[in-house]
């Protein structure tokens, strides 16, 4: 009986570890850059952390070092999202990459791209994802600059902030406009989660290639 209980506990623990692996972000602000083993002409930028400083600086430094190498960059993401301003700075670095290189993005199996990670992911010409990759969308949230605490905004300010965020990062993105309109209707006060397969099945045009 004891053996059965022990086996059950180990199985349950293994399940919980696998289930929550996508929520573990261990990058500690470090960007990993390497050539793709299968395609030496492709440079892979791997980010496993929040969208916050020093992400943009890491991308800038790495691009300065690798910009004369290869012809394609794949940005491999696993991030819970973060700060809008930092994400915007990362996108500006990606825009410079696109002047000379094809830039694609990827979210691997049981990995996640939440919140401000999604606008970065949308910068890819091809956007790869595993069927069980996880994506999350929600309205932007205001935080106090000094305390880091969430600010309770009046509803009109929340609506204005959400509208600006949507227009800046989704209206002129590859996102299917009709899917985007459904998103606007559904995301008020919610965190909306979708798998890579669901985004393809719903014709969102967020994920272009399931792998």
PDB file of C-alpha atoms in Angstrom:
ATOM      1  CA  UNK A   1       0.000   0.000   0.000  1.00  0.00           C
ATOM      2  CA  UNK A   2       2.870   2.314   0.907  1.00  0.00           C
ATOM      3  CA  UNK A   3       4.520   1.588  -2.460  1.00  0.00           C
ATOM      4  CA  UNK A   4       1.312   2.407  -4.337  1.00  0.00           C
ATOM      5  CA  UNK A   5       0.959   5.689  -2.441  1.00  0.00           C
ATOM      6  CA  UNK A   6       4.590   6.593  -3.155  1.00  0.00           C
ATOM      7  CA  UNK A   7       4.219   5.832  -6.865  1.00  0.00           C
ATOM      8  CA  UNK A   8       1.043   7.933  -6.969  1.00  0.00           C
ATOM      9  CA  UNK A   9       2.786  10.852  -5.272  1.00  0.00           C
ATOM     10  CA  UNK A  10       5.714  10.672  -7.686  1.00  0.00           C
ATOM     11  CA  UNK A  11       3.364  10.530 -10.666  1.00  0.00           C
ATOM     12  CA  UNK A  12       1.373  13.486  -9.341  1.00  0.00           C
ATOM     13  CA  UNK A  13       4.565  15.460  -8.751  1.00  0.00           C
ATOM     14  CA  UNK A  14       5.808  14.716 -12.269  1.00  0.00           C
ATOM     15  CA  UNK A  15       2.464  15.830 -13.682  1.00  0.00           C
ATOM     16  CA  UNK A  16       2.523  19.103 -11.742  1.00  0.00           C
ATOM     17  CA  UNK A  17       6.101  19.831 -12.801  1.00  0.00           C
ATOM     18  CA  UNK A  18       5.238  19.224 -16.454  1.00  0.00           C
ATOM     19  CA  UNK A  19       2.023  21.207 -16.132  1.00  0.00           C
ATOM     20  CA  UNK A  20       3.747  24.232 -14.634  1.00  0.00           C
ATOM     21  CA  UNK A  21       6.955  24.125 -16.669  1.00  0.00           C
ATOM     22  CA  UNK A  22       5.665  26.826 -18.983  1.00  0.00           C
ATOM     23  CA  UNK A  23       5.396  29.169 -16.002  1.00  0.00           C
ATOM     24  CA  UNK A  24       9.052  28.780 -14.995  1.00  0.00           C
ATOM     25  CA  UNK A  25      11.186  31.485 -16.546  1.00  0.00           C
ATOM     26  CA  UNK A  26      14.877  31.021 -15.786  1.00  0.00           C
ATOM     27  CA  UNK A  27      16.568  33.458 -18.154  1.00  0.00           C
ATOM     28  CA  UNK A  28      17.555  35.921 -15.413  1.00  0.00           C
ATOM     29  CA  UNK A  29      17.873  38.676 -17.976  1.00  0.00           C
ATOM     30  CA  UNK A  30      20.280  36.767 -20.199  1.00  0.00           C
ATOM     31  CA  UNK A  31      19.864  36.433 -23.961  1.00  0.00           C
ATOM     32  CA  UNK A  32      21.277  33.264 -25.520  1.00  0.00           C
ATOM     33  CA  UNK A  33      22.493  33.583 -29.121  1.00  0.00           C
ATOM     34  CA  UNK A  34      23.758  30.749 -31.324  1.00  0.00           C
ATOM     35  CA  UNK A  35      23.758  29.471 -34.883  1.00  0.00           C
ATOM     36  CA  UNK A  36      21.043  26.984 -35.728  1.00  0.00           C
ATOM     37  CA  UNK A  37      22.699  23.564 -35.925  1.00  0.00           C
ATOM     38  CA  UNK A  38      20.500  22.510 -38.833  1.00  0.00           C
ATOM     39  CA  UNK A  39      20.930  25.796 -40.718  1.00  0.00           C
ATOM     40  CA  UNK A  40      24.158  27.729 -40.014  1.00  0.00           C
ATOM     41  CA  UNK A  41      22.748  30.699 -41.942  1.00  0.00           C
ATOM     42  CA  UNK A  42      20.144  31.136 -39.176  1.00  0.00           C
ATOM     43  CA  UNK A  43      20.965  32.897 -35.901  1.00  0.00           C
ATOM     44  CA  UNK A  44      18.725  31.998 -32.941  1.00  0.00           C
ATOM     45  CA  UNK A  45      18.021  34.568 -30.218  1.00  0.00           C
ATOM     46  CA  UNK A  46      16.547  32.782 -27.170  1.00  0.00           C
ATOM     47  CA  UNK A  47      14.817  34.776 -24.421  1.00  0.00           C
ATOM     48  CA  UNK A  48      13.468  33.067 -21.273  1.00  0.00           C
ATOM     49  CA  UNK A  49      12.428  35.908 -19.000  1.00  0.00           C
ATOM     50  CA  UNK A  50      10.085  38.843 -18.495  1.00  0.00           C
ATOM     51  CA  UNK A  51       9.763  41.668 -20.997  1.00  0.00           C
ATOM     52  CA  UNK A  52      11.616  44.147 -18.847  1.00  0.00           C
ATOM     53  CA  UNK A  53      15.079  45.690 -18.613  1.00  0.00           C
ATOM     54  CA  UNK A  54      17.642  44.627 -19.684  1.00  0.00           C
ATOM     55  CA  UNK A  55      15.858  42.782 -22.526  1.00  0.00           C
ATOM     56  CA  UNK A  56      16.143  45.548 -25.134  1.00  0.00           C
ATOM     57  CA  UNK A  57      19.772  46.225 -24.210  1.00  0.00           C
ATOM     58  CA  UNK A  58      20.605  42.530 -24.499  1.00  0.00           C
ATOM     59  CA  UNK A  59      19.004  42.405 -27.971  1.00  0.00           C
ATOM     60  CA  UNK A  60      20.841  45.577 -29.005  1.00  0.00           C
ATOM     61  CA  UNK A  61      24.216  44.251 -27.841  1.00  0.00           C
ATOM     62  CA  UNK A  62      23.695  40.850 -29.455  1.00  0.00           C
ATOM     63  CA  UNK A  63      22.557  42.361 -32.738  1.00  0.00           C
ATOM     64  CA  UNK A  64      25.624  44.587 -32.828  1.00  0.00           C
ATOM     65  CA  UNK A  65      27.772  41.459 -32.488  1.00  0.00           C
ATOM     66  CA  UNK A  66      25.853  39.217 -34.924  1.00  0.00           C
ATOM     67  CA  UNK A  67      24.442  41.594 -37.542  1.00  0.00           C
ATOM     68  CA  UNK A  68      27.024  40.621 -40.163  1.00  0.00           C
ATOM     69  CA  UNK A  69      26.340  36.904 -39.715  1.00  0.00           C
ATOM     70  CA  UNK A  70      23.786  34.802 -41.585  1.00  0.00           C
ATOM     71  CA  UNK A  71      20.672  36.028 -43.339  1.00  0.00           C
ATOM     72  CA  UNK A  72      17.915  34.926 -40.949  1.00  0.00           C
ATOM     73  CA  UNK A  73      17.155  35.454 -37.258  1.00  0.00           C
ATOM     74  CA  UNK A  74      14.746  33.305 -35.249  1.00  0.00           C
ATOM     75  CA  UNK A  75      13.586  34.810 -31.949  1.00  0.00           C
ATOM     76  CA  UNK A  76      12.703  31.941 -29.602  1.00  0.00           C
ATOM     77  CA  UNK A  77      10.431  33.202 -26.810  1.00  0.00           C
ATOM     78  CA  UNK A  78       9.251  31.960 -23.418  1.00  0.00           C
ATOM     79  CA  UNK A  79       8.015  34.938 -21.429  1.00  0.00           C
ATOM     80  CA  UNK A  80       5.250  35.977 -19.009  1.00  0.00           C
ATOM     81  CA  UNK A  81       5.200  39.457 -20.552  1.00  0.00           C
ATOM     82  CA  UNK A  82       6.120  42.610 -18.690  1.00  0.00           C
ATOM     83  CA  UNK A  83       6.623  46.296 -19.407  1.00  0.00           C
ATOM     84  CA  UNK A  84       5.110  47.912 -22.506  1.00  0.00           C
ATOM     85  CA  UNK A  85       7.942  50.426 -22.893  1.00  0.00           C
ATOM     86  CA  UNK A  86      10.603  47.719 -22.788  1.00  0.00           C
ATOM     87  CA  UNK A  87       8.667  45.669 -25.324  1.00  0.00           C
ATOM     88  CA  UNK A  88       8.495  48.685 -27.623  1.00  0.00           C
ATOM     89  CA  UNK A  89      12.279  49.111 -27.383  1.00  0.00           C
ATOM     90  CA  UNK A  90      12.766  45.438 -28.266  1.00  0.00           C
ATOM     91  CA  UNK A  91      10.484  45.856 -31.291  1.00  0.00           C
ATOM     92  CA  UNK A  92      12.591  48.797 -32.472  1.00  0.00           C
ATOM     93  CA  UNK A  93      15.690  46.577 -32.391  1.00  0.00           C
ATOM     94  CA  UNK A  94      13.801  43.923 -34.366  1.00  0.00           C
ATOM     95  CA  UNK A  95      12.853  46.560 -36.948  1.00  0.00           C
ATOM     96  CA  UNK A  96      16.569  47.193 -37.494  1.00  0.00           C
ATOM     97  CA  UNK A  97      17.190  43.468 -37.866  1.00  0.00           C
ATOM     98  CA  UNK A  98      14.595  43.333 -40.641  1.00  0.00           C
ATOM     99  CA  UNK A  99      16.583  45.766 -42.785  1.00  0.00           C
ATOM    100  CA  UNK A 100      19.135  43.050 -43.561  1.00  0.00           C
ATOM    101  CA  UNK A 101      17.731  39.749 -42.259  1.00  0.00           C
ATOM    102  CA  UNK A 102      14.557  37.703 -42.377  1.00  0.00           C
ATOM    103  CA  UNK A 103      13.168  37.627 -38.830  1.00  0.00           C
ATOM    104  CA  UNK A 104      10.939  34.764 -37.668  1.00  0.00           C
ATOM    105  CA  UNK A 105       9.600  34.024 -34.184  1.00  0.00           C
ATOM    106  CA  UNK A 106       8.933  30.809 -32.275  1.00  0.00           C
ATOM    107  CA  UNK A 107       7.280  29.496 -29.105  1.00  0.00           C
ATOM    108  CA  UNK A 108       8.213  25.891 -28.412  1.00  0.00           C
ATOM    109  CA  UNK A 109       6.222  23.059 -26.852  1.00  0.00           C
ATOM    110  CA  UNK A 110       4.863  23.771 -23.363  1.00  0.00           C
ATOM    111  CA  UNK A 111       6.395  27.243 -23.525  1.00  0.00           C
ATOM    112  CA  UNK A 112       4.495  30.479 -23.088  1.00  0.00           C
ATOM    113  CA  UNK A 113       4.129  33.914 -24.635  1.00  0.00           C
ATOM    114  CA  UNK A 114       1.930  36.097 -22.466  1.00  0.00           C
ATOM    115  CA  UNK A 115       0.836  39.718 -22.517  1.00  0.00           C
ATOM    116  CA  UNK A 116       3.566  42.038 -23.947  1.00  0.00           C
ATOM    117  CA  UNK A 117       5.397  39.003 -25.325  1.00  0.00           C
ATOM    118  CA  UNK A 118       2.672  38.660 -27.983  1.00  0.00           C
ATOM    119  CA  UNK A 119       3.422  41.963 -29.813  1.00  0.00           C
ATOM    120  CA  UNK A 120       7.071  40.866 -29.959  1.00  0.00           C
ATOM    121  CA  UNK A 121       6.076  37.446 -31.308  1.00  0.00           C
ATOM    122  CA  UNK A 122       3.947  39.141 -33.976  1.00  0.00           C
ATOM    123  CA  UNK A 123       7.077  40.774 -35.426  1.00  0.00           C
ATOM    124  CA  UNK A 124       8.029  37.483 -37.069  1.00  0.00           C
ATOM    125  CA  UNK A 125       7.530  37.046 -40.801  1.00  0.00           C
ATOM    126  CA  UNK A 126       6.846  33.391 -40.071  1.00  0.00           C
ATOM    127  CA  UNK A 127       5.541  32.726 -36.585  1.00  0.00           C
ATOM    128  CA  UNK A 128       6.192  29.175 -35.432  1.00  0.00           C
ATOM    129  CA  UNK A 129       4.541  27.551 -32.424  1.00  0.00           C
ATOM    130  CA  UNK A 130       4.012  24.107 -30.999  1.00  0.00           C
ATOM    131  CA  UNK A 131       0.366  22.982 -30.814  1.00  0.00           C
ATOM    132  CA  UNK A 132       0.588  23.096 -27.002  1.00  0.00           C
ATOM    133  CA  UNK A 133       2.438  26.417 -26.792  1.00  0.00           C
ATOM    134  CA  UNK A 134       0.468  28.835 -24.618  1.00  0.00           C
ATOM    135  CA  UNK A 135      -0.475  32.426 -25.469  1.00  0.00           C
ATOM    136  CA  UNK A 136      -2.250  34.916 -23.213  1.00  0.00           C
ATOM    137  CA  UNK A 137      -3.953  38.205 -24.048  1.00  0.00           C
ATOM    138  CA  UNK A 138      -5.273  40.824 -21.652  1.00  0.00           C
ATOM    139  CA  UNK A 139      -5.792  44.538 -21.338  1.00  0.00           C
ATOM    140  CA  UNK A 140      -2.733  46.514 -20.188  1.00  0.00           C
ATOM    141  CA  UNK A 141      -2.460  47.246 -16.485  1.00  0.00           C
ATOM    142  CA  UNK A 142      -1.062  50.413 -14.902  1.00  0.00           C
ATOM    143  CA  UNK A 143       1.491  50.112 -12.079  1.00  0.00           C
ATOM    144  CA  UNK A 144       2.907  52.746  -9.759  1.00  0.00           C
ATOM    145  CA  UNK A 145       6.420  53.667 -10.942  1.00  0.00           C
ATOM    146  CA  UNK A 146       7.884  53.787  -7.413  1.00  0.00           C
ATOM    147  CA  UNK A 147       6.031  51.054  -5.508  1.00  0.00           C
ATOM    148  CA  UNK A 148       5.342  48.646  -8.376  1.00  0.00           C
ATOM    149  CA  UNK A 149       1.801  48.224  -7.084  1.00  0.00           C
ATOM    150  CA  UNK A 150      -1.186  47.992  -9.398  1.00  0.00           C
ATOM    151  CA  UNK A 151      -3.007  51.302  -9.875  1.00  0.00           C
ATOM    152  CA  UNK A 152      -6.795  51.291  -9.637  1.00  0.00           C
ATOM    153  CA  UNK A 153      -7.688  53.445 -12.659  1.00  0.00           C
ATOM    154  CA  UNK A 154     -11.075  54.965 -13.494  1.00  0.00           C
ATOM    155  CA  UNK A 155     -12.880  52.948 -16.166  1.00  0.00           C
ATOM    156  CA  UNK A 156     -12.462  55.617 -18.858  1.00  0.00           C
ATOM    157  CA  UNK A 157      -8.675  55.550 -18.332  1.00  0.00           C
ATOM    158  CA  UNK A 158      -8.621  51.746 -18.568  1.00  0.00           C
ATOM    159  CA  UNK A 159     -10.637  51.880 -21.795  1.00  0.00           C
ATOM    160  CA  UNK A 160      -8.381  54.556 -23.298  1.00  0.00           C
ATOM    161  CA  UNK A 161      -5.217  52.644 -22.347  1.00  0.00           C
ATOM    162  CA  UNK A 162      -6.606  49.401 -23.787  1.00  0.00           C
ATOM    163  CA  UNK A 163      -7.624  51.114 -27.021  1.00  0.00           C
ATOM    164  CA  UNK A 164      -4.185  52.690 -27.469  1.00  0.00           C
ATOM    165  CA  UNK A 165      -2.447  49.367 -26.762  1.00  0.00           C
ATOM    166  CA  UNK A 166      -4.661  47.510 -29.239  1.00  0.00           C
ATOM    167  CA  UNK A 167      -4.201  50.142 -31.953  1.00  0.00           C
ATOM    168  CA  UNK A 168      -0.437  50.300 -31.478  1.00  0.00           C
ATOM    169  CA  UNK A 169       0.326  46.583 -31.408  1.00  0.00           C
ATOM    170  CA  UNK A 170      -2.547  44.700 -33.033  1.00  0.00           C
ATOM    171  CA  UNK A 171      -4.343  46.891 -35.607  1.00  0.00           C
ATOM    172  CA  UNK A 172      -1.349  47.103 -37.959  1.00  0.00           C
ATOM    173  CA  UNK A 173      -0.075  43.636 -37.110  1.00  0.00           C
ATOM    174  CA  UNK A 174      -0.620  40.390 -39.051  1.00  0.00           C
ATOM    175  CA  UNK A 175      -3.492  39.521 -36.678  1.00  0.00           C
ATOM    176  CA  UNK A 176      -6.733  38.708 -38.508  1.00  0.00           C
ATOM    177  CA  UNK A 177      -8.858  41.882 -38.000  1.00  0.00           C
ATOM    178  CA  UNK A 178     -12.077  39.959 -37.361  1.00  0.00           C
ATOM    179  CA  UNK A 179     -10.332  37.817 -34.738  1.00  0.00           C
ATOM    180  CA  UNK A 180      -8.934  40.997 -33.203  1.00  0.00           C
ATOM    181  CA  UNK A 181     -12.404  42.491 -32.898  1.00  0.00           C
ATOM    182  CA  UNK A 182     -13.580  39.413 -31.022  1.00  0.00           C
ATOM    183  CA  UNK A 183     -10.555  39.779 -28.765  1.00  0.00           C
ATOM    184  CA  UNK A 184     -11.510  43.366 -27.910  1.00  0.00           C
ATOM    185  CA  UNK A 185     -15.008  42.235 -26.960  1.00  0.00           C
ATOM    186  CA  UNK A 186     -13.829  39.288 -24.869  1.00  0.00           C
ATOM    187  CA  UNK A 187     -10.753  40.505 -22.982  1.00  0.00           C
ATOM    188  CA  UNK A 188     -12.306  43.136 -20.687  1.00  0.00           C
ATOM    189  CA  UNK A 189     -11.192  42.268 -17.174  1.00  0.00           C
ATOM    190  CA  UNK A 190      -9.956  38.832 -18.234  1.00  0.00           C
ATOM    191  CA  UNK A 191      -6.830  36.873 -19.041  1.00  0.00           C
ATOM    192  CA  UNK A 192      -7.550  34.970 -22.264  1.00  0.00           C
ATOM    193  CA  UNK A 193      -5.456  31.850 -22.884  1.00  0.00           C
ATOM    194  CA  UNK A 194      -5.089  30.033 -26.209  1.00  0.00           C
ATOM    195  CA  UNK A 195      -2.890  27.196 -27.369  1.00  0.00           C
ATOM    196  CA  UNK A 196      -0.940  27.423 -30.600  1.00  0.00           C
ATOM    197  CA  UNK A 197      -3.380  24.988 -32.186  1.00  0.00           C
ATOM    198  CA  UNK A 198      -6.408  27.004 -31.069  1.00  0.00           C
ATOM    199  CA  UNK A 199      -4.985  30.170 -32.607  1.00  0.00           C
ATOM    200  CA  UNK A 200      -4.504  28.360 -35.919  1.00  0.00           C
ATOM    201  CA  UNK A 201      -7.931  26.690 -35.772  1.00  0.00           C
ATOM    202  CA  UNK A 202      -9.558  30.076 -35.082  1.00  0.00           C
ATOM    203  CA  UNK A 203      -7.846  31.625 -38.123  1.00  0.00           C
ATOM    204  CA  UNK A 204      -6.243  34.345 -35.986  1.00  0.00           C
ATOM    205  CA  UNK A 205      -3.132  34.535 -38.216  1.00  0.00           C
ATOM    206  CA  UNK A 206      -1.052  34.932 -35.062  1.00  0.00           C
ATOM    207  CA  UNK A 207       0.632  31.554 -35.499  1.00  0.00           C
ATOM    208  CA  UNK A 208       1.493  30.800 -39.133  1.00  0.00           C
ATOM    209  CA  UNK A 209       3.277  27.450 -38.716  1.00  0.00           C
ATOM    210  CA  UNK A 210       2.500  24.673 -36.224  1.00  0.00           C
ATOM    211  CA  UNK A 211       5.532  22.509 -35.509  1.00  0.00           C
TER     212      UNK A 211
END
